[in-house]
Amino acid sequence: MDIISKEARSKNMSKIKSKNTKPEIEVRKILHSMGYRFSLNKKTLPGKPDIWLKKYNTAIFVHGCFWHRHENCKLAYTPKTRTAFWTDKFNKTIMRDKMNVEKLKEMGISVLVIWECEIFNKSDPDHKNLKNILDSFLKKQIK
């Protein structure tokens, strides 16, 4: 049983965004500050990547640890109520993510997944580690 009413839960869930989330905005700010230019939610590509860098032929997905099940992350817990529902939902999300990454790679596109916990890492408030990951990944893509 849920600890809040069905109406309150529905209201809470309706406020969860799928685009322009705080993690996505933070990654975009970081990329922009590093001089990278990109487009958003490229609808013509499988999975509509959150960030598309045409010059680098690279798709970036910014995944929430809870929704996309970041392995061994404390944010990727399973709710205690309706566990069967959540397990099924999470499994479908994982499969869809894998399928989209495979399709993009088959198209010759490089894919980088950035996890929410990597963005809001308290031990790296200046995002030095994330900047290094982004920079080294993208520099490898230049042909």
Short mmCIF file of C-alpha atoms in Angstrom, two decimals:
data_model
loop_
_atom_site.label_atom_id
_atom_site.label_comp_id
_atom_site.label_asym_id
_atom_site.label_seq_id
_atom_site.Cartn_x
_atom_site.Cartn_y
_atom_site.Cartn_z
CA MET A 1 0.00 0.00 0.00
CA ASP A 2 1.22 3.46 -0.90
CA ILE A 3 1.79 5.98 1.88
CA ILE A 4 0.01 8.77 -0.03
CA SER A 5 -3.36 8.89 -1.75
CA LYS A 6 -3.86 7.83 -5.35
CA GLU A 7 -4.67 11.44 -6.29
CA ALA A 8 -1.53 12.79 -4.62
CA ARG A 9 0.60 10.10 -6.27
CA SER A 10 -0.92 10.92 -9.66
CA LYS A 11 -0.20 14.62 -9.14
CA ASN A 12 3.42 13.86 -8.16
CA MET A 13 4.00 11.56 -11.13
CA SER A 14 2.51 14.05 -13.61
CA LYS A 15 5.19 16.57 -12.63
CA ILE A 16 8.05 14.27 -13.63
CA LYS A 17 9.45 15.63 -16.89
CA SER A 18 10.92 13.63 -19.72
CA LYS A 19 12.65 16.56 -21.45
CA ASN A 20 14.68 19.43 -20.07
CA THR A 21 15.29 17.71 -16.78
CA LYS A 22 17.79 19.17 -14.30
CA PRO A 23 20.42 16.55 -15.19
CA GLU A 24 20.01 17.23 -18.93
CA ILE A 25 20.26 20.98 -18.44
CA GLU A 26 23.38 20.56 -16.31
CA VAL A 27 25.09 18.41 -18.97
CA ARG A 28 24.13 20.91 -21.66
CA LYS A 29 25.61 23.77 -19.62
CA ILE A 30 28.82 21.81 -19.15
CA LEU A 31 29.10 20.93 -22.85
CA HIS A 32 28.35 24.51 -23.89
CA SER A 33 30.95 25.90 -21.46
CA MET A 34 33.49 23.54 -23.03
CA GLY A 35 32.73 24.93 -26.49
CA TYR A 36 30.64 22.05 -27.82
CA ARG A 37 27.52 22.80 -29.85
CA PHE A 38 24.64 20.38 -30.17
CA SER A 39 20.97 19.86 -30.87
CA LEU A 40 18.36 18.39 -28.56
CA ASN A 41 16.09 15.35 -28.68
CA LYS A 42 16.92 14.38 -32.27
CA LYS A 43 13.60 12.84 -33.35
CA THR A 44 15.02 11.16 -36.45
CA LEU A 45 17.36 8.98 -34.39
CA PRO A 46 16.40 5.86 -32.42
CA GLY A 47 15.58 6.71 -28.82
CA LYS A 48 15.56 10.47 -29.52
CA PRO A 49 18.92 11.14 -27.86
CA ASP A 50 18.86 13.93 -25.28
CA ILE A 51 21.88 15.54 -26.93
CA TRP A 52 23.07 15.14 -30.52
CA LEU A 53 26.52 16.33 -31.59
CA LYS A 54 26.45 16.10 -35.39
CA LYS A 55 30.09 17.16 -35.80
CA TYR A 56 31.14 14.21 -33.62
CA ASN A 57 28.46 11.80 -34.84
CA THR A 58 27.62 11.25 -31.18
CA ALA A 59 24.38 10.74 -29.29
CA ILE A 60 24.31 11.41 -25.56
CA PHE A 61 21.63 10.05 -23.28
CA VAL A 62 21.28 11.58 -19.83
CA HIS A 63 19.67 8.86 -17.74
CA GLY A 64 18.00 9.15 -14.39
CA CYS A 65 19.38 6.41 -12.15
CA PHE A 66 15.92 5.47 -10.83
CA TRP A 67 14.06 5.26 -14.14
CA HIS A 68 16.83 3.68 -16.20
CA ARG A 69 18.14 1.39 -13.42
CA HIS A 70 21.74 2.43 -12.96
CA GLU A 71 23.40 -0.75 -11.75
CA ASN A 72 24.74 -0.66 -8.16
CA CYS A 73 23.47 2.90 -7.62
CA LYS A 74 21.62 3.82 -4.44
CA LEU A 75 19.19 5.92 -6.49
CA ALA A 76 18.05 2.86 -8.47
CA TYR A 77 15.87 1.35 -5.77
CA THR A 78 12.61 -0.50 -6.37
CA PRO A 79 9.53 0.93 -4.63
CA LYS A 80 8.14 -1.29 -1.90
CA THR A 81 4.60 -1.14 -3.26
CA ARG A 82 3.46 -2.71 -6.54
CA THR A 83 6.87 -4.30 -7.02
CA ALA A 84 5.68 -6.49 -9.91
CA PHE A 85 4.46 -3.41 -11.79
CA TRP A 86 7.72 -1.54 -11.20
CA THR A 87 9.92 -4.51 -12.05
CA ASP A 88 8.09 -4.98 -15.36
CA LYS A 89 8.26 -1.25 -16.13
CA PHE A 90 11.98 -1.07 -15.35
CA ASN A 91 12.76 -4.21 -17.38
CA LYS A 92 10.97 -2.74 -20.42
CA THR A 93 12.93 0.50 -20.03
CA ILE A 94 16.24 -1.38 -19.84
CA MET A 95 15.40 -3.40 -22.96
CA ARG A 96 14.29 -0.28 -24.86
CA ASP A 97 17.50 1.53 -23.88
CA LYS A 98 19.66 -1.40 -25.05
CA MET A 99 17.76 -1.64 -28.33
CA ASN A 100 18.15 2.09 -29.02
CA VAL A 101 21.89 2.01 -28.30
CA GLU A 102 22.32 -1.04 -30.58
CA LYS A 103 20.40 0.66 -33.42
CA LEU A 104 22.48 3.82 -33.11
CA LYS A 105 25.73 1.86 -33.12
CA GLU A 106 24.56 -0.07 -36.21
CA MET A 107 24.12 3.34 -37.87
CA GLY A 108 27.74 4.16 -37.03
CA ILE A 109 26.82 6.61 -34.29
CA SER A 110 28.84 6.76 -31.08
CA VAL A 111 26.76 6.64 -27.91
CA LEU A 112 27.54 7.99 -24.47
CA VAL A 113 25.26 7.44 -21.48
CA ILE A 114 25.65 9.84 -18.59
CA TRP A 115 24.02 8.93 -15.29
CA GLU A 116 22.30 11.35 -12.95
CA CYS A 117 24.59 10.38 -10.05
CA GLU A 118 27.65 11.29 -12.15
CA ILE A 119 26.26 14.77 -12.70
CA PHE A 120 25.32 15.54 -9.10
CA ASN A 121 28.36 13.91 -7.53
CA LYS A 122 29.11 15.78 -4.29
CA SER A 123 32.77 14.78 -4.43
CA ASP A 124 33.09 16.51 -7.84
CA PRO A 125 31.17 19.80 -7.50
CA ASP A 126 33.08 21.43 -10.38
CA HIS A 127 32.32 18.48 -12.68
CA LYS A 128 36.01 17.95 -13.47
CA ASN A 129 35.56 14.19 -13.84
CA LEU A 130 32.46 14.56 -16.02
CA LYS A 131 34.21 17.17 -18.17
CA ASN A 132 37.13 14.79 -18.66
CA ILE A 133 34.77 11.96 -19.62
CA LEU A 134 32.93 14.15 -22.13
CA ASP A 135 36.05 15.71 -23.60
CA SER A 136 38.00 12.46 -24.01
CA PHE A 137 34.97 10.65 -25.47
CA LEU A 138 34.22 13.39 -27.99
CA LYS A 139 37.84 13.91 -29.02
CA LYS A 140 38.01 10.22 -29.97
CA GLN A 141 35.10 10.76 -32.37
CA ILE A 142 36.83 13.32 -34.60
CA LYS A 143 37.69 11.73 -37.93
#
